[in-house]
Coordinates of C-alpha atoms and ligand atoms in Angstrom, one line a residue:
X932 CA 120.0 120.8 123.7
X933 CA 123.3 119.2 122.7
X934 CA 123.5 117.0 119.6
X935 CA 125.0 114.2 121.8
X936 CA 121.7 114.1 123.8
X937 CA 119.7 113.2 120.7
X938 CA 118.9 109.6 119.8
X939 CA 119.4 108.1 116.4
X940 CA 122.5 110.0 115.5
X941 CA 125.4 107.8 114.4
X942 CA 128.2 107.4 117.0
X943 CA 130.9 108.9 114.7
X944 CA 128.8 112.1 114.3
X945 CA 128.3 112.3 118.0
X946 CA 132.0 112.0 118.7
X947 CA 132.7 114.9 116.2
X948 CA 129.7 117.2 116.7
X949 CA 128.3 116.1 120.1
X950 CA 128.8 119.5 121.8
X951 CA 126.8 121.4 119.1
X952 CA 123.7 123.1 120.5
X953 CA 120.4 122.3 118.7
X954 CA 117.6 124.8 119.1
X955 CA 115.0 123.0 117.1
X956 CA 114.2 120.5 114.3
X957 CA 112.4 120.5 111.0
X958 CA 112.2 118.8 107.6
X959 CA 110.8 122.0 106.0
X960 CA 113.4 124.6 105.1
X961 CA 110.7 127.3 105.4
X962 CA 110.4 126.6 109.1
X963 CA 114.1 126.7 109.9
X964 CA 115.3 129.1 112.6
X965 CA 118.7 129.9 114.0
X966 CA 120.5 126.8 115.4
X967 CA 118.1 124.3 113.9
X968 CA 118.8 120.8 112.7
X969 CA 117.4 120.4 109.1
X970 CA 116.4 116.9 107.8
X971 CA 116.7 117.0 104.0
X972 CA 114.2 114.3 103.0
X973 CA 113.3 112.9 99.6
X974 CA 109.5 113.3 99.3
X975 CA 106.8 112.4 96.8
X976 CA 106.9 115.9 95.2
X977 CA 110.2 117.4 96.0
X978 CA 113.6 116.5 97.4
X979 CA 114.6 118.3 100.6
X980 CA 118.2 118.2 99.4
X981 CA 117.3 121.0 97.0
X982 CA 116.4 123.2 100.0
X983 CA 119.5 122.6 102.1
X984 CA 121.1 125.9 101.0
X985 CA 117.8 127.7 101.9
X986 CA 117.8 126.0 105.3
X987 CA 121.4 127.1 106.0
X988 CA 120.6 130.6 105.0
X989 CA 117.7 130.6 107.5
X990 CA 120.0 129.4 110.3
X991 CA 120.3 125.6 110.1
X992 CA 123.6 124.4 111.7
X993 CA 123.4 120.7 111.1
X994 CA 121.8 118.7 108.2
X995 CA 120.7 115.1 108.3
X996 CA 120.2 113.4 105.0
X997 CA 120.4 110.0 103.3
X998 CA 123.6 108.2 102.5
X999 CA 124.5 108.9 98.9
X1000 CA 122.6 112.3 98.7
X1001 CA 124.5 115.0 96.9
X1002 CA 124.3 118.3 98.7
X1003 CA 127.1 120.2 97.0
X1004 CA 128.9 122.9 98.9
X1005 CA 127.2 123.4 102.3
X1006 CA 129.0 125.3 105.0
X1007 CA 127.6 123.3 107.9
X1008 CA 128.2 119.6 109.0
X1009 CA 126.1 117.0 107.2
X1010 CA 125.2 113.7 108.8
X1011 CA 124.5 110.9 106.4
X1012 CA 122.2 108.1 107.6
X1013 CA 120.4 105.0 106.1
X1014 CA 116.9 106.1 106.9
X1015 CA 116.7 109.9 107.6
X1016 CA 112.9 109.8 108.2
X1017 CA 113.4 107.3 111.0
X1018 CA 116.4 109.3 112.3
X1019 CA 114.3 112.4 112.4
X1020 CA 111.6 110.6 114.3
X1021 CA 114.1 109.3 116.9
X1022 CA 115.7 112.7 117.2
X1023 CA 112.3 114.4 117.6
X1024 CA 111.4 111.9 120.4
X1025 CA 114.6 112.7 122.3
X1026 CA 114.4 116.5 121.7
X1027 CA 110.9 116.8 123.1
X1028 CA 111.5 113.9 125.7
X1029 CA 108.1 113.6 127.3
X1030 CA 105.4 111.2 126.1
X1031 CA 102.3 110.0 128.0
X1032 CA 103.1 106.9 130.1
X1033 CA 100.6 104.8 128.0
X1034 CA 100.6 105.3 124.3
X1035 CA 98.7 103.1 121.9
X1036 CA 98.4 103.3 118.1
X1037 CA 95.6 102.0 115.9
X1038 CA 96.0 101.0 112.2
X1039 CA 93.6 99.6 109.6
X1040 CA 91.7 101.0 106.6
X1041 CA 88.6 102.0 108.5
X1042 CA 87.8 102.7 112.1
X1043 CA 91.0 104.3 113.3
X1044 CA 89.5 107.6 114.3
X1045 CA 86.6 105.9 116.0
X1046 CA 88.8 103.4 117.9
X1047 CA 91.1 106.2 119.1
X1048 CA 88.2 108.2 120.3
X1049 CA 86.5 105.3 122.0
X1050 CA 89.8 104.2 123.7
X1051 CA 90.2 107.7 125.1
X1052 CA 86.6 107.7 126.3
X1053 CA 86.9 104.3 128.0
X1054 CA 90.2 105.4 129.7
X1055 CA 88.6 108.7 130.8
X1056 CA 85.6 106.8 132.3
X1057 CA 88.1 104.7 134.2
X1058 CA 89.7 107.8 135.7
X1059 CA 92.7 108.4 133.5
X1060 CA 93.6 111.8 132.0
X1061 CA 93.4 110.7 128.3
X1062 CA 93.9 112.1 124.8
X1063 CA 93.2 111.0 121.3
X1064 CA 95.2 112.1 118.2
X1065 CA 94.0 111.7 114.6
X1066 CA 92.0 112.7 111.6
X1067 CA 89.5 114.8 113.5
X1068 CA 92.1 116.4 115.7
X1069 CA 93.4 116.3 119.2
X1070 CA 91.1 115.8 122.1
X1071 CA 92.3 115.9 125.7
X1072 CA 90.7 117.1 129.0
X1073 CA 92.0 120.6 128.2
X1074 CA 91.7 120.8 124.4
X1075 CA 89.6 120.0 121.4
X1076 CA 91.7 121.0 118.4
X1077 CA 90.5 120.4 114.8
X1078 CA 92.8 118.1 112.9
X1079 CA 94.7 117.9 109.6
X1080 CA 96.9 114.9 109.1
X1081 CA 95.8 111.5 110.5
X1082 CA 99.3 110.9 111.8
X1083 CA 101.2 114.1 112.3
X1084 CA 104.7 114.8 111.2
X1085 CA 107.2 113.5 113.8
X1086 CA 108.3 116.9 114.9
X1087 CA 104.8 118.1 115.4
X1088 CA 103.8 114.8 117.0
X1089 CA 106.5 114.8 119.6
X1090 CA 106.0 118.5 120.4
X1091 CA 102.3 117.7 120.9
X1092 CA 103.0 114.6 123.1
X1093 CA 105.3 116.8 125.3
X1094 CA 102.5 119.4 125.6
X1095 CA 99.9 116.7 126.5
X1096 CA 102.2 115.4 129.3
X1097 CA 102.5 119.0 130.6
X1098 CA 98.7 119.2 130.7
X1099 CA 98.7 116.0 132.8
X1100 CA 97.7 113.5 130.2
X1101 CA 98.9 110.0 131.1
X1102 CA 97.1 107.9 128.3
X1103 CA 97.0 108.7 124.6
X1104 CA 95.6 106.8 121.6
X1105 CA 96.8 107.8 118.2
X1106 CA 95.9 106.8 114.6
X1107 CA 98.7 105.1 112.6
X1108 CA 97.9 105.8 108.9
X1109 CA 99.7 103.8 106.2
X1110 CA 101.4 107.0 105.1
X1111 CA 102.4 107.7 108.7
X1112 CA 103.9 104.2 109.2
X1113 CA 105.6 104.2 105.8
X1114 CA 107.1 107.7 106.4
X1115 CA 108.3 106.7 109.9
X1116 CA 106.2 109.4 111.6
X1117 CA 105.7 107.1 114.6
X1118 CA 109.1 105.6 114.9
X1119 CA 110.0 107.5 118.0
X1120 CA 106.8 106.8 119.9
X1121 CA 107.1 104.6 123.0
X1122 CA 104.1 102.3 122.4
X1123 CA 102.5 100.2 125.0
X1124 CA 100.1 98.5 122.6
X1125 CA 98.9 98.5 119.0
X1126 CA 95.6 97.6 117.3
X1127 CA 94.4 96.5 113.8
X1128 CA 90.8 97.0 112.7
X1129 CA 90.6 95.8 109.0
X1130 CA 92.1 96.1 105.6
X1131 CA 90.3 97.2 102.4
X1132 CA 91.1 99.3 99.4
X1133 CA 92.6 102.8 100.1
X1134 CA 95.4 105.0 99.0
X1135 CA 96.1 103.1 95.9
X1136 CA 97.5 106.3 94.5
X1137 CA 100.4 106.0 97.1
X1138 CA 100.9 102.3 97.6
X1139 CA 101.6 100.2 94.5
X1140 CA 99.7 97.1 95.6
X1141 CA 97.3 96.0 98.4
X1142 CA 100.2 93.8 99.7
X1143 CA 102.4 96.9 99.9
X1144 CA 99.7 98.8 101.7
X1145 CA 99.2 95.9 104.1
X1146 CA 102.9 95.7 104.7
X1147 CA 103.0 99.4 105.6
X1148 CA 100.3 98.8 108.2
X1149 CA 102.1 95.7 109.5
X1150 CA 105.2 97.8 110.4
X1151 CA 103.2 98.8 113.6
X1152 CA 103.5 95.2 114.8
X1153 CA 106.7 94.0 113.1
X1154 CA 108.9 97.0 113.8
X1155 CA 107.4 99.5 116.2
X1156 CA 105.8 97.6 119.1
X1157 CA 108.3 96.3 121.6
X1158 CA 108.5 92.5 122.0
X1159 CA 105.7 91.1 124.1
X1160 CA 103.5 94.2 123.8
X1161 CA 99.8 93.6 123.3
X1162 CA 98.5 93.6 119.7
X1163 CA 94.7 93.9 119.7
X1164 CA 93.5 92.5 116.4
X1165 CA 89.9 92.4 115.1
X1166 CA 89.5 88.8 114.2
X1167 CA 86.6 88.9 111.7
X1168 CA 88.3 90.6 108.7
X1169 CA 89.7 88.8 105.7
X1170 CA 93.1 90.3 106.6
X1171 CA 92.9 89.3 110.2
X1172 CA 94.7 86.0 109.7
X1173 CA 97.8 87.4 108.0
X1174 CA 97.9 90.2 110.5
X1175 CA 97.7 87.8 113.4
X1176 CA 100.4 85.7 111.8
X1177 CA 102.8 88.7 111.3
X1178 CA 102.2 90.1 114.8
X1179 CA 102.7 86.6 116.4
X1180 CA 105.9 86.1 114.4
X1181 CA 107.2 89.5 115.5
X1182 CA 106.8 88.5 119.2
X1183 CA 103.7 90.6 120.0
X1184 CA 101.1 89.3 122.6
X1185 CA 98.2 88.9 120.2
X1186 CA 94.8 89.6 121.7
X1187 CA 91.9 88.9 119.2
X1188 CA 88.5 90.5 119.5
X1189 CA 85.3 89.8 117.5
X1190 CA 83.1 86.8 116.7
X1191 CA 86.3 84.8 116.1
X1192 CA 88.1 86.6 118.9
X1193 CA 89.6 84.8 121.9
X1194 CA 90.3 87.8 124.2
X1195 CA 86.9 89.4 123.7
X1196 CA 84.4 87.1 122.1
X1197 CA 81.4 88.6 120.5
X1198 CA 78.4 86.3 121.0
X1199 CA 75.3 88.2 120.0
X1200 CA 74.2 91.6 118.6
X1201 CA 70.6 92.9 118.5
X1202 CA 70.1 96.1 116.5
X1203 CA 67.8 98.9 117.3
X1204 CA 67.6 102.1 115.4
X1205 CA 70.0 104.1 117.5
X1206 CA 71.7 101.5 119.7
X1207 CA 72.7 97.8 119.9
X1208 CA 72.5 95.2 122.6
X1209 CA 75.7 93.2 122.6
X1210 CA 76.7 90.1 124.5
X1211 CA 80.5 89.4 124.9
X1212 CA 82.6 86.9 126.8
X1213 CA 85.8 88.0 128.4
X1214 CA 88.0 85.5 130.4
X1215 CA 85.0 83.3 131.2
X1216 CA 82.7 86.3 132.3
X1217 CA 79.6 87.2 130.3
X1218 CA 78.8 90.8 129.8
X1219 CA 75.5 92.1 128.3
X1220 CA 75.8 95.7 127.3
X1221 CA 74.0 98.3 125.4
X1222 CA 76.1 100.2 122.9
X1223 CA 74.5 103.6 122.3
X1224 CA 75.6 103.7 118.7
X1225 CA 74.1 102.4 115.4
X1226 CA 76.1 100.4 112.9
X1227 CA 77.6 96.9 113.1
X1228 CA 81.0 98.4 112.5
X1229 CA 80.8 100.4 115.7
X1230 CA 80.5 97.1 117.6
X1231 CA 83.8 96.1 116.0
X1232 CA 85.4 99.4 116.8
X1233 CA 84.1 99.3 120.4
X1234 CA 85.6 95.8 120.9
X1235 CA 89.0 96.9 119.6
X1236 CA 88.9 100.0 121.9
X1237 CA 87.8 97.8 124.9
X1238 CA 90.7 95.4 124.0
X1239 CA 93.2 98.3 124.1
X1240 CA 91.8 99.6 127.3
X1241 CA 91.9 96.2 129.0
X1242 CA 95.4 95.5 127.7
X1243 CA 96.6 98.8 129.2
X1244 CA 95.2 98.2 132.7
X1245 CA 91.4 99.0 132.7
X1246 CA 89.4 96.2 134.4
X1247 CA 87.1 94.3 131.9
X1248 CA 84.0 95.4 133.8
X1249 CA 85.0 99.0 133.7
X1250 CA 85.8 98.8 130.0
X1251 CA 82.3 97.3 129.4
X1252 CA 80.7 100.2 131.4
X1253 CA 82.7 102.6 129.3
X1254 CA 81.3 101.1 126.1
X1255 CA 77.8 101.9 127.4
X1256 CA 78.6 105.6 127.5
X1257 CA 80.4 106.0 124.2
X1258 CA 79.8 109.0 122.0
X1259 CA 80.5 108.4 118.3
X1260 CA 83.4 110.3 116.7
X1261 CA 82.3 113.4 114.9
X1262 CA 80.9 112.6 111.4
X1263 CA 81.0 108.8 111.8
X1264 CA 77.4 107.6 111.4
X1265 CA 76.5 110.8 113.1
X1266 CA 72.8 111.3 113.5
X1267 CA 72.0 114.9 112.5
X1268 CA 68.2 114.7 113.0
X1269 CA 65.1 113.2 111.7
X1270 CA 62.1 114.2 109.6
X1271 CA 58.7 114.9 111.2
X1272 CA 57.8 111.2 111.0
X1273 CA 61.1 110.0 112.4
X1274 CA 63.2 109.1 109.3
X1275 CA 66.8 109.6 110.4
X1276 CA 69.5 111.5 108.5
X1277 CA 73.1 110.6 109.1
X1278 CA 76.4 112.1 108.1
X1279 CA 79.2 109.6 107.6
X1280 CA 82.9 109.7 106.6
X1281 CA 82.8 106.6 104.2
X1282 CA 85.0 107.7 101.4
X1283 CA 86.3 104.3 100.4
X1284 CA 84.6 101.1 99.1
X1285 CA 84.6 99.0 102.3
X1286 CA 83.5 101.8 104.5
X1287 CA 80.6 102.7 102.1
X1288 CA 79.6 99.0 102.0
X1289 CA 79.6 98.8 105.8
X1290 CA 77.7 101.9 106.5
X1291 CA 74.9 101.1 103.9
X1292 CA 74.7 97.5 105.2
X1293 CA 74.6 98.7 108.8
X1294 CA 71.5 100.9 108.4
X1295 CA 69.5 98.3 106.4
X1296 CA 68.3 96.3 109.5
X1297 CA 66.5 99.2 110.9
X1298 CA 65.3 100.8 107.7
X1299 CA 61.7 99.7 106.8
X1300 CA 61.6 102.1 103.8
X1301 CA 64.4 103.1 101.5
X1302 CA 68.1 103.7 102.1
X1303 CA 69.0 107.0 100.4
X1304 CA 72.7 107.8 99.8
X1305 CA 74.4 111.0 98.7
X1306 CA 78.1 110.7 97.9
X1307 CA 80.9 111.6 95.6
X1308 CA 84.7 110.8 95.3
X1309 CA 87.6 113.1 95.9
X1310 CA 89.7 114.5 93.1
X1311 CA 93.5 113.8 93.0
X1312 CA 92.9 110.5 94.9
X1313 CA 92.7 106.8 93.9
X1314 CA 90.6 106.8 90.7
X1315 CA 90.0 103.0 91.0
X1316 CA 87.6 103.4 93.9
X1317 CA 85.1 105.5 91.9
X1318 CA 83.3 102.7 90.0
X1319 CA 83.6 100.4 93.0
X1320 CA 81.8 102.9 95.1
X1321 CA 79.2 103.4 92.4
X1322 CA 78.5 99.7 92.2
X1323 CA 78.3 99.4 96.0
X1324 CA 75.9 102.3 96.3
X1325 CA 73.6 100.9 93.6
X1326 CA 73.6 97.5 95.1
X1327 CA 73.0 98.5 98.7
X1328 CA 70.9 101.7 98.5
X1329 CA 67.5 102.2 97.0
X1330 CA 68.1 105.8 95.9
X1331 CA 71.6 106.9 94.9
X1332 CA 72.5 110.6 94.4
X1333 CA 76.1 111.2 93.0
X1334 CA 77.5 114.6 93.8
X1335 CA 80.9 116.4 94.4
X1336 CA 83.3 115.7 97.2
X1337 CA 86.5 117.8 97.0
X1338 CA 87.2 117.7 93.3
X1339 CA 90.5 119.4 93.9
X1340 CA 92.5 119.9 90.6
X1341 CA 90.3 117.5 88.7
X1342 CA 87.2 118.2 86.5
X1343 CA 84.3 117.4 88.8
X1344 CA 82.1 116.1 86.0
X1345 CA 84.7 113.5 85.0
X1346 CA 84.8 112.2 88.6
X1347 CA 81.1 111.9 88.7
X1348 CA 80.9 110.2 85.3
X1349 CA 83.5 107.6 86.5
X1350 CA 81.2 106.8 89.5
X1351 CA 78.0 106.9 87.4
X1352 CA 79.5 104.4 84.8
X1353 CA 79.0 101.7 87.5
X1354 CA 75.8 103.1 89.0
X1355 CA 72.9 102.6 86.7
X1356 CA 69.8 104.5 87.8
X1357 CA 71.7 106.9 90.0
X1358 CA 70.9 110.6 89.9
X1359 CA 73.5 113.2 89.3
X1360 CA 73.3 116.5 91.2
X1361 CA 76.7 118.3 91.0
X1362 CA 76.1 120.8 93.7
X1363 CA 76.4 119.1 97.1
X1364 CA 74.1 121.5 98.9
X1365 CA 71.4 120.9 96.3
X1366 CA 72.0 117.1 96.4
X1367 CA 71.5 117.1 100.2
X1368 CA 68.3 119.3 100.0
X1369 CA 66.9 117.0 97.3
X1370 CA 67.6 113.9 99.3
X1371 CA 66.0 115.4 102.5
X1372 CA 63.0 116.5 100.5
X1373 CA 62.3 113.0 99.2
X1374 CA 62.5 111.2 102.6
X1375 CA 59.5 109.3 103.7
X1376 CA 58.5 107.5 106.9
X1377 CA 60.8 104.5 107.3
X1378 CA 63.6 105.8 105.1
X1379 CA 67.2 106.4 106.2
X1380 CA 69.4 109.0 104.6
X1381 CA 73.2 108.6 104.5
X1382 CA 75.3 111.6 103.3
X1383 CA 78.7 110.0 102.9
X1384 CA 82.3 111.0 102.3
X1385 CA 82.9 114.2 104.2
X1386 CA 82.1 113.4 107.8
X1387 CA 83.7 116.0 110.1
X1388 CA 85.2 118.0 107.1
X1389 CA 84.4 121.7 107.0
X1390 CA 85.2 122.6 103.5
X1391 CA 84.7 121.7 99.8
X1392 CA 88.1 121.9 98.0
X1393 CA 87.6 123.1 94.4
X1394 CA 91.0 123.8 92.6
X1395 CA 93.1 125.4 95.3
X1396 CA 90.2 127.0 97.0
X1397 CA 88.6 125.6 100.2
X1398 CA 84.9 126.7 100.2
X1399 CA 83.3 126.5 103.7
X1400 CA 81.0 123.5 103.6
X1401 CA 79.7 121.1 106.3
X1402 CA 77.4 118.1 105.6
X1403 CA 76.3 118.4 109.2
X1404 CA 75.1 122.0 108.7
X1405 CA 73.6 121.4 105.3
X1406 CA 71.6 118.3 106.4
X1407 CA 70.5 120.1 109.6
X1408 CA 69.3 123.2 107.6
X1409 CA 67.5 121.0 105.0
X1410 CA 65.7 119.2 107.8
X1411 CA 64.8 122.5 109.5
X1412 CA 63.4 123.9 106.2
X1413 CA 61.5 120.8 105.6
X1414 CA 59.9 120.9 109.0
X1415 CA 59.1 124.6 108.5
X1416 CA 57.4 123.8 105.2
X1417 CA 55.5 121.0 106.9
X1418 CA 54.3 123.4 109.6
X1419 CA 53.2 126.0 107.1
X1420 CA 51.2 123.3 105.2
X1421 CA 49.6 122.1 108.4
X1422 CA 48.5 125.5 109.6
X1423 CA 47.3 126.3 106.1
X1424 CA 49.4 129.5 106.1
Ligands
UAG276 C1 102.2 112.4 100.2 C2 102.6 112.6 101.7 O1 102.2 111.9 102.5 N1 103.3 113.7 101.9 C3 103.8 114.0 103.3 C4 105.3 114.0 103.3 O2 105.7 115.1 102.4 P1 106.8 114.8 101.3 O3 108.0 114.5 102.1 O4 106.4 113.8 100.3 O5 106.9 116.3 100.8 P2 107.4 116.9 99.4 O6 106.5 118.0 99.1 O7 107.7 115.9 98.4 O8 108.8 117.6 99.9 C5 110.0 116.9 100.2 C6 110.7 117.6 101.3 O9 111.1 118.9 100.9 C7 110.8 119.8 101.9 N2 110.6 121.2 101.4 C8 109.7 121.4 100.4 C9 109.6 122.8 100.0 C10 110.4 123.8 100.5 O10 110.4 125.0 100.2 N3 111.3 123.4 101.5 C11 111.4 122.1 101.9 O11 112.2 121.9 102.8 C12 109.5 119.2 102.5 O12 109.2 119.8 103.8 C13 109.8 117.7 102.5 O13 110.5 117.4 103.7 O14 105.8 114.3 104.6 C14 105.3 115.6 105.1 C15 105.9 115.7 106.5 O15 105.6 114.6 107.3 C16 103.8 115.5 105.2 O16 103.3 116.8 105.7 C17 103.2 115.3 103.8 O17 101.8 115.1 103.9 C18 101.0 115.8 102.9 C19 100.7 117.2 103.3 C20 99.7 115.0 102.8 O18 98.7 115.5 102.2 N4 99.6 113.7 103.2 C21 98.4 112.9 103.2 C22 98.3 112.2 101.9 C23 98.6 111.9 104.3 O19 99.7 111.8 104.9 N5 97.5 111.2 104.7 C24 97.6 110.2 105.7 C25 96.4 109.3 105.7 C26 95.0 109.9 105.7 C27 94.0 108.9 106.1 O20 93.7 107.9 105.5 O21 93.4 109.2 107.2 C28 97.6 110.9 107.1 O22 98.3 110.4 108.0 O23 97.0 112.0 107.2
ATP277 N1 85.4 99.0 111.7 C1 84.9 99.5 110.6 N2 84.7 98.7 109.5 C2 84.3 99.2 108.3 N3 83.9 100.4 108.1 C3 84.1 101.3 109.1 C4 84.6 100.8 110.4 N4 84.7 101.9 111.2 C5 84.3 103.0 110.5 N5 83.9 102.6 109.3 C6 83.5 103.5 108.2 O1 84.6 104.3 107.8 C7 84.3 105.7 108.1 C8 85.5 106.3 108.7 O2 85.7 105.8 110.0 P1 86.9 106.3 110.9 O3 87.1 107.7 110.7 O4 86.7 105.8 112.3 O5 88.1 105.5 110.2 P2 89.5 105.9 109.8 O6 90.3 104.6 109.7 O7 90.1 106.8 110.8 O8 89.4 106.6 108.4 P3 90.4 107.7 107.7 O9 91.6 106.9 107.3 O10 89.6 108.1 106.5 O11 90.7 108.7 108.7 C9 83.1 105.7 108.9 O12 82.4 106.9 108.7 C10 82.4 104.5 108.5 O13 81.7 104.7 107.3
API278 N1 92.3 111.6 104.3 C1 91.6 111.3 103.1 C2 90.2 111.9 103.3 C3 89.3 111.9 102.1 C4 87.9 112.4 102.3 C5 87.1 112.7 101.1 N2 86.2 113.7 101.5 C6 87.9 113.1 99.9 O1 88.2 114.3 99.8 O2 88.3 112.3 99.1 C7 92.2 111.9 101.9 O3 92.6 113.1 102.0 O4 92.4 111.2 101.0
MG279 MG1 91.0 108.6 110.6

């Protein structure tokens, strides 16, 4: 492709270098090949400028960087721009060209993965070839790829969107993380609609304040959605009001959902152990549906997904039928099994205070015995959330077991002690497998077990090593062993 065919490049550079052929793009010098455009970006750990020479040695023929960057003697043209991350996103969008006709993005502290998955499922039920992109990976009619970043790097993202179109996908829902929004990873995506779930504490190691974190999320509505595009906003969160105000001010068509919602109004919820009966009103019609998922927060996620589906052309009745057939996203209040007398054991991805609070509160209505929780906190991540999660667990669960969750480069015992400082009466079992086995062994009739923090993850990161580990597998095995022990006892063997 010629440089002149790429979006986001300043006119002067196009007039001088427009005929240059570009074979590929990257912001990582290690991935440069002959004829590539290299974006030299200032990052949180390194500065891409330092790798420009390396990029040229590997075949880069044009470099994009920020105005004022000092690259020294480089034998290829350098294009200076105000916001090179945004330029890279726009360039990537035009390089890979194709995007699904309908693209929606979901932001918020919790529920993004679930809403993206639910939106895909509702679209699919309504007959559209649909995909979801996020923390748990990419799901489409032809693929189920395990994920890494919640919002992929723009070059990866646009390559992926092009591939999805080639597969026939017309509708895609993606997660917009605050890192992704802040780093302009989505700036080239042609969005049809956006959504907001809620705002709580997260990533305080990256964003200086909650306001800055909220502002990063608001970029979706204030800078990325085209004027007039639907913004589906969950109405019952403390941050709903300022989000609605910002989206309205930016010219979005705000559609609120929830108890205080106008677009989809939640009237009534009746909880059962594994499902919920929900009454909602949409445009004067009353719908009574059964959501086949546990957890209040799944009602919220379902309504946001239904809002996105309706806003992008699915009839309300079809969206409601779609809700009745939803499958939970992997590792989100995911029922692994039950003890011989029916006490359920769930794996959940709550790794931040609000999520833990929600998941523990959600299982209480159907727990006649004790709520037992096993959790830890990740190393090299926001330390402030550790005592907060300790306090929440102690307040909302009857038995608290604190264990390890990806200590990374930190001393695991220190992380645990920071949680335990705010969790009087909690037990400490460092080894996660042992903690799970202990929790399963103590379950009695009426109890509910929540193993929180890892959800779909398949590893335990200790130092630089990722040891294979799955909460799902461990809980399943512990339940199996318990049932086998029970059987042995009953037969007197
Ligand atoms: C902190 C963070 O978000 N980092 C992201 C950021 O990297 P960075 O620009 O800060 O990287 P850096 O290491 O400082 O390097 C600066 C530049 O030098 C380049 N470089 C570096 C070395 C070299 O040899 N050659 C070279 O060219 C790098 O490619 C980079 O362009 O931009 C990269 C490209 O988009 C991302 O891959 C990278 O994500 C890292 C891997 C990461 O772990 N990110 C996490 C925290 C993240 O983004 N999480 C969110 C939210 C999760 C959630 O809540 O669900 C997500 O969306 O996944
Ligand atoms: N709407 C919600 N409100 C509060 N908590 C929620 C909500 N939805 C999910 N959760 C909790 O957050 C956890 C993660 O959910 P999900 O993966 O859907 O969110 P996410 O925003 O994608 O999170 P992440 O940023 O970690 O990828 C769930 O396992 C559950 O504990
Ligand atoms: N995307 C999040 C996931 C955290 C999950 C939890 N298991 C942990 O390791 O803290 C992060 O990398 O911060
Ligand atoms: Mg996610």
